[in-house]
Short mmCIF file of C-alpha atoms in Angstrom, two decimals:
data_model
loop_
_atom_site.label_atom_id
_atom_site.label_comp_id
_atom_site.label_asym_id
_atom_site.label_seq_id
_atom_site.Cartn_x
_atom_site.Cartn_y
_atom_site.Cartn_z
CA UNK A 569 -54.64 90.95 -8.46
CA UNK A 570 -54.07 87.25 -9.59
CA UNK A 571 -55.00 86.03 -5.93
CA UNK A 572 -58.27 88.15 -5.60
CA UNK A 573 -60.16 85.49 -7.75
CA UNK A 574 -58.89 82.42 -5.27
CA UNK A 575 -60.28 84.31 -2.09
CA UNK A 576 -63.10 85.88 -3.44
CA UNK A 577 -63.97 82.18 -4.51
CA UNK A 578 -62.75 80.81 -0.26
CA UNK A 579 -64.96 83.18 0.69
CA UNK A 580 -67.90 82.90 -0.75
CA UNK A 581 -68.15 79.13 -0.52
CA UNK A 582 -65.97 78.92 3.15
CA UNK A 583 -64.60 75.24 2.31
CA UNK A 584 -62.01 75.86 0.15
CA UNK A 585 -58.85 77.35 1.85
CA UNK A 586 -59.94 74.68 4.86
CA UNK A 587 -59.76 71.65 2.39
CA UNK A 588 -56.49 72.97 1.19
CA UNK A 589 -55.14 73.75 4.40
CA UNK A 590 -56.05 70.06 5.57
CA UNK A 591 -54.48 68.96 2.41
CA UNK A 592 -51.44 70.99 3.29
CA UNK A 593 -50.65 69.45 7.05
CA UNK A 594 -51.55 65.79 5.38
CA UNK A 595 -48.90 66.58 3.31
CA UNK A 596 -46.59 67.84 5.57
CA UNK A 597 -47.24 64.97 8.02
CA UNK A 598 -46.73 62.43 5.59
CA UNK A 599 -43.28 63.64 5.03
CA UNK A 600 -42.10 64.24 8.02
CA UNK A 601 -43.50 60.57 9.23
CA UNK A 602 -43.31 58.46 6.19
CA UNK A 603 -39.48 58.42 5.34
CA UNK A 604 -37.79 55.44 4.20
CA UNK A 605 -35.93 53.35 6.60
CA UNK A 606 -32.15 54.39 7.74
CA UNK A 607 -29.67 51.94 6.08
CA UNK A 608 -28.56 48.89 8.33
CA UNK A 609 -25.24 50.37 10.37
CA UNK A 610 -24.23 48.20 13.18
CA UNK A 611 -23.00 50.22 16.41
CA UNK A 612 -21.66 49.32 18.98
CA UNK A 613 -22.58 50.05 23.22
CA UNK A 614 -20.02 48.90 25.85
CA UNK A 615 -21.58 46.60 28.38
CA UNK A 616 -21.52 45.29 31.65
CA UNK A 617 -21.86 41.03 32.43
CA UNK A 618 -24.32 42.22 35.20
CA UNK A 619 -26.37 44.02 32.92
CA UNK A 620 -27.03 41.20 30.28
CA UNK A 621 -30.63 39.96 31.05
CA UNK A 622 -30.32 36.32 32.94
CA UNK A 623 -26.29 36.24 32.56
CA UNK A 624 -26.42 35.31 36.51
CA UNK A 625 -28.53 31.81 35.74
CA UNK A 626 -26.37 30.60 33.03
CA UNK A 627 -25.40 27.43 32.40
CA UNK A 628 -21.85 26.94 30.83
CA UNK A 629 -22.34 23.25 31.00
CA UNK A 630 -25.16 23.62 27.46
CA UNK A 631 -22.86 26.19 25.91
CA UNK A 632 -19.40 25.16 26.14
CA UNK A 633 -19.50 22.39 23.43
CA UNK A 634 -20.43 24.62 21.14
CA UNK A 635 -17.69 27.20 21.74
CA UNK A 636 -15.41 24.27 21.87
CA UNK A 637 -16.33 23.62 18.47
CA UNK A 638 -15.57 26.73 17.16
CA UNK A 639 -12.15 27.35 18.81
CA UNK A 640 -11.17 24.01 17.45
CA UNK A 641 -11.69 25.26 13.86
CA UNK A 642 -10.00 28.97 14.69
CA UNK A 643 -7.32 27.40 15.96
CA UNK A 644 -6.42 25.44 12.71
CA UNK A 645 -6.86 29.23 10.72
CA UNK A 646 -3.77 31.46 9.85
CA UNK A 647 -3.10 33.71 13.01
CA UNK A 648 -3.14 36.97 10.88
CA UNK A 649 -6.87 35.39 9.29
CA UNK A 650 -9.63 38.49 10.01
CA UNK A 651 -12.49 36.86 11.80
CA UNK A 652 -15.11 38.74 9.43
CA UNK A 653 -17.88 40.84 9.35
CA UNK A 654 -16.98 44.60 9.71
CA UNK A 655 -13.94 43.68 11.40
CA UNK A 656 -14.71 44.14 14.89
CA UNK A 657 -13.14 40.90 16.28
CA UNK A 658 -9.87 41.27 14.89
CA UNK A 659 -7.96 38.20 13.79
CA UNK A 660 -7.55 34.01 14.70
CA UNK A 661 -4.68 35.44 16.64
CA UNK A 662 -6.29 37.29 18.63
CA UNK A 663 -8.63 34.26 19.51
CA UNK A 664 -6.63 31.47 19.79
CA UNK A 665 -4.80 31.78 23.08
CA UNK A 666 -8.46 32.47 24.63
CA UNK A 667 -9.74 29.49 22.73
CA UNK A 668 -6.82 27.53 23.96
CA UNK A 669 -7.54 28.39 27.52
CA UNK A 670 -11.20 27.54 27.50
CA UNK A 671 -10.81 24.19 26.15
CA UNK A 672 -8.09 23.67 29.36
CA UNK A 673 -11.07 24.18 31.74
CA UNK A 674 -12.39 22.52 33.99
CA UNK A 675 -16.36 20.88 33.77
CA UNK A 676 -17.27 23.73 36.38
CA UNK A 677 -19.50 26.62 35.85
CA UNK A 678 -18.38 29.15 38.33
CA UNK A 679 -15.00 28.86 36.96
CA UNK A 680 -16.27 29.07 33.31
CA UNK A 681 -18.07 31.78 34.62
CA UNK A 682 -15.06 33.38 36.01
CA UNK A 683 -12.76 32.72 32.83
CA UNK A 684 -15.37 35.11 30.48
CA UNK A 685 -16.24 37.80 33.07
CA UNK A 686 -12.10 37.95 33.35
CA UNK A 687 -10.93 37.96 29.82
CA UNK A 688 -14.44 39.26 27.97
CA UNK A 689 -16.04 42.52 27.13
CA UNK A 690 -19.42 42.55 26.35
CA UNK A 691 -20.99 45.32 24.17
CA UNK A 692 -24.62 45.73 22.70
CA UNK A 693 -24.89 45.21 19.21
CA UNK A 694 -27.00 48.03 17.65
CA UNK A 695 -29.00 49.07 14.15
CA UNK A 696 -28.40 52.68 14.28
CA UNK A 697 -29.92 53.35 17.58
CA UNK A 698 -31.74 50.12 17.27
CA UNK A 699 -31.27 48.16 20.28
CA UNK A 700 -33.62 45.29 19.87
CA UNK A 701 -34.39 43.06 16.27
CA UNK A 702 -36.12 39.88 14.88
CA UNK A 703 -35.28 36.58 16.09
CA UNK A 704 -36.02 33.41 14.38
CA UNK A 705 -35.71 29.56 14.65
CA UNK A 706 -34.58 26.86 12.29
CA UNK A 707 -34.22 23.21 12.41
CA UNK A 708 -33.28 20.15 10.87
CA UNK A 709 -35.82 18.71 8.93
CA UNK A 710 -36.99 15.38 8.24
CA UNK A 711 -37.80 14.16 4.75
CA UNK A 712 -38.55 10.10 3.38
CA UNK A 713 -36.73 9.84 0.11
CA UNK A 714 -35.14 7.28 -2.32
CA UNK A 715 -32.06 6.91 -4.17
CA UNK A 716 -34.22 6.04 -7.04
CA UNK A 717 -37.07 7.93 -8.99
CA UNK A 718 -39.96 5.83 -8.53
CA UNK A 719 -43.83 6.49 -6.81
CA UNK A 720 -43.56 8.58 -4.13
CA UNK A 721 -40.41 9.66 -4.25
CA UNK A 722 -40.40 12.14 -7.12
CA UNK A 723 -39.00 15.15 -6.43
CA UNK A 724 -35.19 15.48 -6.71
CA UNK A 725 -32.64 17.14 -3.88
CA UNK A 726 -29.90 17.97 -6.33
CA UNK A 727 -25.92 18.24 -5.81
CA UNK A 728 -24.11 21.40 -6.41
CA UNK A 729 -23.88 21.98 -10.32
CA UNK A 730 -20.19 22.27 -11.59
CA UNK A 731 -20.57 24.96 -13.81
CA UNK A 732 -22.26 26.97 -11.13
CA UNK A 733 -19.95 29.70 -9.85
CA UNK A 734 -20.21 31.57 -6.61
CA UNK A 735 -18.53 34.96 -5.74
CA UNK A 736 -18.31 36.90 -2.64
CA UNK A 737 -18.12 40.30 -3.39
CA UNK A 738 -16.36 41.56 -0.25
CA UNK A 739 -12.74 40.03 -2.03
CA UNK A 740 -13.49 42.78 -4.59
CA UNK A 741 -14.80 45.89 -2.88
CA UNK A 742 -14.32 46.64 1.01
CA UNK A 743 -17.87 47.95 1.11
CA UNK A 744 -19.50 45.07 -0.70
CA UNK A 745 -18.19 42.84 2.73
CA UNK A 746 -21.27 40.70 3.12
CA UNK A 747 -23.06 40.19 -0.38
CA UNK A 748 -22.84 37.36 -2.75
CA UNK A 749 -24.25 36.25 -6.06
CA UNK A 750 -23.92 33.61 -7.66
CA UNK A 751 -24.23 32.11 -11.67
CA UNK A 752 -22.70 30.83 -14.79
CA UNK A 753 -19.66 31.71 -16.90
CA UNK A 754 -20.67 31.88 -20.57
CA UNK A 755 -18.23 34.14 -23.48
CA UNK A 756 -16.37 35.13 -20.76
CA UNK A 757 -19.02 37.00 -18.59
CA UNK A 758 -20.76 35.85 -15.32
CA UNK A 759 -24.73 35.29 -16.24
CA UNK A 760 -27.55 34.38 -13.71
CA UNK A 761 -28.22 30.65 -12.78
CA UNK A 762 -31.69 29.25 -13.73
CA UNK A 763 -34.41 30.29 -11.09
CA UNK A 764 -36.55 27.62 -9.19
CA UNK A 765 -39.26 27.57 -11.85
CA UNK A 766 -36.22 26.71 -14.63
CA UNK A 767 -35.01 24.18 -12.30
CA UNK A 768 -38.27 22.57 -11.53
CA UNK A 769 -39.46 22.78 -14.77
CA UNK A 770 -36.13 20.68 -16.11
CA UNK A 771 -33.31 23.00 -16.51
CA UNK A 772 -30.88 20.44 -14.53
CA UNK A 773 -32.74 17.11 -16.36
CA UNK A 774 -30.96 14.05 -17.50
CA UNK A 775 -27.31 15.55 -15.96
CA UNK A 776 -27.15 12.86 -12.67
CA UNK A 777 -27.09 15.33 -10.54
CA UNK A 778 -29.80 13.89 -8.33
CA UNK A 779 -28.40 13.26 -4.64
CA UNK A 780 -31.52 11.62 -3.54
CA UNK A 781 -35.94 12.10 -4.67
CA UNK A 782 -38.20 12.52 -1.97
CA UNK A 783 -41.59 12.13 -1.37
CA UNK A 784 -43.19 16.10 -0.98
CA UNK A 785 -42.02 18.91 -3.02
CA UNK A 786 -43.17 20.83 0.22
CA UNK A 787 -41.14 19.28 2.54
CA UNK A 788 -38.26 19.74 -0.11
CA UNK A 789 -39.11 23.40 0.15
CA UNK A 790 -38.93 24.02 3.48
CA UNK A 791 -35.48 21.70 3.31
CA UNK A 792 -34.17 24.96 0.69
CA UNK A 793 -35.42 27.37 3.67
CA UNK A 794 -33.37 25.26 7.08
CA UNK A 795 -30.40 23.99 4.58
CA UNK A 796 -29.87 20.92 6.10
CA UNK A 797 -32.08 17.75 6.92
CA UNK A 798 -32.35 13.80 7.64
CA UNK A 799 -33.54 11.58 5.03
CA UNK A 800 -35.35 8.46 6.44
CA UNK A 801 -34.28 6.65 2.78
CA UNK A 802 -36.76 3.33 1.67
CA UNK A 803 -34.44 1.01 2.70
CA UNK A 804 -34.50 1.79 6.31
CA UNK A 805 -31.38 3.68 6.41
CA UNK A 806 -30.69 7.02 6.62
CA UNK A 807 -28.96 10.41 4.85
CA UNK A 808 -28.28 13.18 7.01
CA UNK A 809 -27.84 16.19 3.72
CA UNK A 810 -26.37 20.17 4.12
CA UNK A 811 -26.56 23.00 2.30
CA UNK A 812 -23.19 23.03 -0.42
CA UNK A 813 -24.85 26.03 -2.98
CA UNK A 814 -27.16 28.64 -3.86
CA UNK A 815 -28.26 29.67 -7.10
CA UNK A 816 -27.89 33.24 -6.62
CA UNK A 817 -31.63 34.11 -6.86
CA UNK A 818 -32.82 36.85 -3.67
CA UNK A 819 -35.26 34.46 -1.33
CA UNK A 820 -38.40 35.55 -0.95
CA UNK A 821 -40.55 34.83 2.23
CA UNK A 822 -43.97 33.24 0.85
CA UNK A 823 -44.89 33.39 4.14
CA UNK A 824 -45.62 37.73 3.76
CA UNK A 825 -47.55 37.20 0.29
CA UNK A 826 -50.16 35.00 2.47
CA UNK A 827 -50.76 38.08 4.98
CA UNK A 828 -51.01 40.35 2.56
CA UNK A 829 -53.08 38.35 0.62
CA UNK A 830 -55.26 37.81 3.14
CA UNK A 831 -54.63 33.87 3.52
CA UNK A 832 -53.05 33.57 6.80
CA UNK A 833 -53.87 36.80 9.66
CA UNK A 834 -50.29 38.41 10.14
CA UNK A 835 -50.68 37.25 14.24
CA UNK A 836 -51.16 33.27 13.14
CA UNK A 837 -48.36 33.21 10.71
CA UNK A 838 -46.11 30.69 11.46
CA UNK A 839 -43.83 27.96 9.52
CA UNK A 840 -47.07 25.43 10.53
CA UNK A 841 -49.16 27.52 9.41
CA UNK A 842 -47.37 28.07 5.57
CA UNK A 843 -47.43 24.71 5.51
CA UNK A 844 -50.98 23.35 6.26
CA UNK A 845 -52.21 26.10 3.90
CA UNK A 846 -49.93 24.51 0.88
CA UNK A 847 -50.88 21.51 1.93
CA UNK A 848 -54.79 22.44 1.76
CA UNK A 849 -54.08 24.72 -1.48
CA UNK A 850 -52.48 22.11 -3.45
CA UNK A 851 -53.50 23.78 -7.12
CA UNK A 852 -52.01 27.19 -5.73
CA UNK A 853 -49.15 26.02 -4.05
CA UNK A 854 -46.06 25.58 -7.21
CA UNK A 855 -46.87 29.30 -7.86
CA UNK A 856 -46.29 30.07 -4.14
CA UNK A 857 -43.12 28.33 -3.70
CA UNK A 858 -41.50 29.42 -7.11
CA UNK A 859 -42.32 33.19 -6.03
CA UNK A 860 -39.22 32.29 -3.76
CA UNK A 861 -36.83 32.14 -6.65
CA UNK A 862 -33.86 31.21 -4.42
CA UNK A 863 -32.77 27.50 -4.91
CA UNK A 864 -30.46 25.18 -2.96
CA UNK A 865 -27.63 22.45 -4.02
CA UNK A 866 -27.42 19.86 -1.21
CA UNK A 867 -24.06 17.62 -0.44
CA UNK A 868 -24.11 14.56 1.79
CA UNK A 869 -22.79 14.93 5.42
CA UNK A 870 -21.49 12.15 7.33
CA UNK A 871 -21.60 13.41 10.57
CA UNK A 872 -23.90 13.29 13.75
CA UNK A 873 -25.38 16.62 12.76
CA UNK A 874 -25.82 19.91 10.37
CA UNK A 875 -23.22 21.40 9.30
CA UNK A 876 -22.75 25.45 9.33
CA UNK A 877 -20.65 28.11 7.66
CA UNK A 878 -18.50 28.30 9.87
CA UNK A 879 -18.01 24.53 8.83
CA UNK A 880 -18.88 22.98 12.15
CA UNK A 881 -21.26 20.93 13.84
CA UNK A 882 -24.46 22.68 14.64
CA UNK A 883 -25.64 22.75 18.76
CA UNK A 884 -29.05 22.79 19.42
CA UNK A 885 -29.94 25.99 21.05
CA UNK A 886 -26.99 27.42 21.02
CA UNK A 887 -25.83 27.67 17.08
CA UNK A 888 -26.96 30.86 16.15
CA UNK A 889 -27.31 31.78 12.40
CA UNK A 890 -26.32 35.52 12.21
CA UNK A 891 -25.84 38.27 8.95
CA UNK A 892 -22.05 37.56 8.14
CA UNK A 893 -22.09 41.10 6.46
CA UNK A 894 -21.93 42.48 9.90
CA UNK A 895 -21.12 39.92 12.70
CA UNK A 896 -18.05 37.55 12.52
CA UNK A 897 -18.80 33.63 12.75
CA UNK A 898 -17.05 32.03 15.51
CA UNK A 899 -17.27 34.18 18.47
CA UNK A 900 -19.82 34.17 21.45
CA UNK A 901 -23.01 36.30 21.58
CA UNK A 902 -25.38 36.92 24.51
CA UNK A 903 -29.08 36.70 23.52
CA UNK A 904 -31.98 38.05 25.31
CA UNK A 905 -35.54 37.00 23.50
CA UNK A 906 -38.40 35.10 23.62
CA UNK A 907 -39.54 31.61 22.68
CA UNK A 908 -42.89 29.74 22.66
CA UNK A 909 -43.94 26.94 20.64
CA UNK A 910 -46.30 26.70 17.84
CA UNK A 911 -48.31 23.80 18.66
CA UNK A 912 -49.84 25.36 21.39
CA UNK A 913 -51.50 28.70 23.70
CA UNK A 914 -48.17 27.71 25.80
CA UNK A 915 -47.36 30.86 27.79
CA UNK A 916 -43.92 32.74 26.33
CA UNK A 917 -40.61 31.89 27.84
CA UNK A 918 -37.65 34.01 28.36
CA UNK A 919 -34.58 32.82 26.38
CA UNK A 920 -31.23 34.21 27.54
CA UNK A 921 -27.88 31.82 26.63
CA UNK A 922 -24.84 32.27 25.81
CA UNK A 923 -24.86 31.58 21.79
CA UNK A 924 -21.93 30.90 19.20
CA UNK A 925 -22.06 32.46 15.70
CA UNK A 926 -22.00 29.72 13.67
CA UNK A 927 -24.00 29.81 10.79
CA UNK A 928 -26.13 32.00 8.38
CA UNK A 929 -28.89 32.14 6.11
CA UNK A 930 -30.96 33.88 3.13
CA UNK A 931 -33.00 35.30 5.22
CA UNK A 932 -30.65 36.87 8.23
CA UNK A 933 -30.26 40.59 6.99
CA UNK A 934 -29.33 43.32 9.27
CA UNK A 935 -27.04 43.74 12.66
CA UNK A 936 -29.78 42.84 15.13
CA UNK A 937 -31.02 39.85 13.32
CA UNK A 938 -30.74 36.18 14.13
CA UNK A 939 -32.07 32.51 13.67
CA UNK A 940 -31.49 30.06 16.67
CA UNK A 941 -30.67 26.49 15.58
CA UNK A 942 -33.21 23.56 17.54
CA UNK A 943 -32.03 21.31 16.44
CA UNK A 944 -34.04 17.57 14.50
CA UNK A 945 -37.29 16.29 15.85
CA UNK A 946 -40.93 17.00 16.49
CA UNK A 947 -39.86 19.45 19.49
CA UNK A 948 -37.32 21.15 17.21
CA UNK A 949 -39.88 21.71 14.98
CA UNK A 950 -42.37 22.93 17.60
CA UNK A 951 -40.49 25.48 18.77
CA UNK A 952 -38.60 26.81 16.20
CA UNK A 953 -41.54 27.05 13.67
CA UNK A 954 -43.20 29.25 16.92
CA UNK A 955 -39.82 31.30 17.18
CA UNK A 956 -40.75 35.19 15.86
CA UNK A 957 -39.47 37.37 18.44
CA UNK A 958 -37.98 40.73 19.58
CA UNK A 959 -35.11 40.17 21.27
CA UNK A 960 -31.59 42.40 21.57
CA UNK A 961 -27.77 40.83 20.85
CA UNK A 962 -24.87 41.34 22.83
CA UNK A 963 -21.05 40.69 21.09
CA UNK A 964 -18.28 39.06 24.02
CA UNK A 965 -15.02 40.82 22.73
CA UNK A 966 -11.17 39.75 24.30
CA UNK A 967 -10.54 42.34 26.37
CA UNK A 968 -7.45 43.35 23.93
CA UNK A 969 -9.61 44.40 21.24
CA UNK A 970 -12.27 46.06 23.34
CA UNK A 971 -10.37 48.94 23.58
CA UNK A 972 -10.01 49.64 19.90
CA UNK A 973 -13.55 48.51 19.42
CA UNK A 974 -14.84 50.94 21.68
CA UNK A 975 -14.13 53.29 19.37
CA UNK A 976 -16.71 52.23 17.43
CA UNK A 977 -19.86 52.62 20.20
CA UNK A 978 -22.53 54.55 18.76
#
């Protein structure tokens, strides 16, 4: 009796139980279609050499300096040292005797070719059943600065605070591997550093802790975003700096507020193009950058190049910067993307190396996910500023671990 109202009112106006019906399978669609994404889970799929994309071109002669620098810092660790990320590439011990064998090698590509299709196991690194992910490009970049404050150089590249404490929460919890924060001790408990807009606006004033002042406060912010750069100083010389800190503070990508404000379309968006519209929007551009509340401590290097977390030398295009949560620093990767540069309509070019783990960054979250290193200069800048790319990752594994690994494939 209660329902005889609801279809004697469907049927004499004939709209009703359609609209809700159409409501209904909206509804229905929208869950079934709309779910929030699957956590990052990195799996694993055993390979083949001849089925990585362009592994038959490759030349060992660009890559083996950088693996070379790598094995020379896993051979100074503690054999029984885990290699990081989830684990999958055991310990130093397991890669020293392969390290020492590479760096025995001959200058000869077939054989280098020989020694990793003998002793390696690749597998495809996965998100889920992700195969393919985002890959990026970073650089060093150039700055003019001053050891003193004085017109133009007023904006200060600071040195790591001492009071500032960082923590990685993987030595606490096995399932916090990965994360870090970072802050201040104060009555005994750990309390958040000062955000860019505190530190801009003074919060680390009149304490010397100014390594050197530049000249653009937006070429200082895209030095916090590469983490290391070369100062051209006002003397002539020069001041190659690195990243030594981080204030704690999630980055934030101002590049994603300009699409979705509307400022830059989401197919032009490019590190060029964030900075021509700062430059162009100087009365809106503070706000922009402090959105990103992430800030950077800088040290001075005194070496021929950038410095990563693995604590090595940098290679141009073939340092890869990778999510330490999940992949180990130090071992050998096998990318498959794309790469144009920004400057121009330059037709895309297929980029498949050989790649060494050897760095990170704020902004490298998930398995699948990676930032290619192109080293200093105008072309550096070119291409990686261009660099936004699908691409899929493949892990090279000693063949003694592969079999435990494989019990990992997804």
């Amino acid at each position: 009796m209660l329902l005889r109202p609801f279809f004697s009112i469907n049927r004499k106006t004939g709209a009703g139980l359609i609209l809700i019906t159409v409501l209904l399978v909206a509804i229905a669609i929208w869950y079934f279609q709309v779910k929030p994404p699957a956590e990052d889970n990195l799996t694993l799929e055993k390979a083949d050499f001849s089925s990585l994309p362009g592994w038959d071109k490759e030349d060992f002669t660009g890559f083996f300096p950088a693996l070379l620098k790598s094995c020379e810092k896993i051979n100074r660790l503690p054999e029984t040292l885990g290699m990081g990320g989830i684990g999958l590439a055991g310990t130093a011990g397991d890669w020293q005797p392969l390290c020492a064998a590479a760096m025995a090698l001959p200058p000869d590509n077939s054989v280098r070719r020989h020694f990793f299709e003998n002793n390696f196991t690749p597998f495809q690194i996965l998100n889920n059943e992700q195969k393919s992910g985002l890959f990026t490009g970073y650089y060093e970049a150039s700055l003019k600065g001053s050891r003193e404050k004085e017109p133009p150089y007023l904006t200060p590249l600071y040195l790591r605070p001492p009071e500032l404490v960082m923590v990685d929460l993987g030595r606490f919890r096995d399932e916090l591997k990965g994360q870090r924060i970072a802050g201040k001790v104060e009555g005994g408990n750990l309390l958040p550093y000062p955000d860019r807009t505190d530190i801009e606006s003074g919060a680390l004033a009149d304490r010397e802790l100014e390594l050197v002042w530049v000249d653009s406060d937006i070429d200082a912010f895209f030095l916090h975003i590469q983490g290391s750069g070369l100062v051209e100083m006002a003397d002539g010389s020069e001041l190659r700096v690195g990243y030594a800190a981080q204030n704690g503070h999630p980055y934030f990508a101002i590049g994603r507020d300009l699409i979705e404000n509307g400022y830059v379309p989401r197919e032009e968006m490019s590190m060029q193009a964030i900075r021509t519209w700062l430059e162009e929007n100087p009365d809106k551009a503070t706000e922009l950058m402090q959105k990103n509340a992430s800030f950077v401590f800088f040290r001075e290097l005194e070496t021929g190049g950038p410095i990563g977390a693995q604590g090595v030398e940098l290679t141009p295009e073939r340092s890869l910067a990778v999510d330490r949560k999940w992949l180990p620093l130090g071992v050998p990767l096998w990318l498959a993307t794309e790469v144009a540069p920004a400057s121009s309509s330059a037709e895309v070019e297929k980029f498949e190396r050989l790649m060494m783990a050897q760095d990170t960054g704020g902004a490298i979250v998930g398995p699948v996910r990676g930032d290619v290193f192109w080293g200093h200069g105008d072309y550096a800048y070119d291409m990686s500023g261009g660099m936004k790319s699908e691409g899929e990752l493949w892990i090279l594994l000693p063949n003694a671990l592969a079999a435990a690994v494989a019990g990992t494939e997804g």
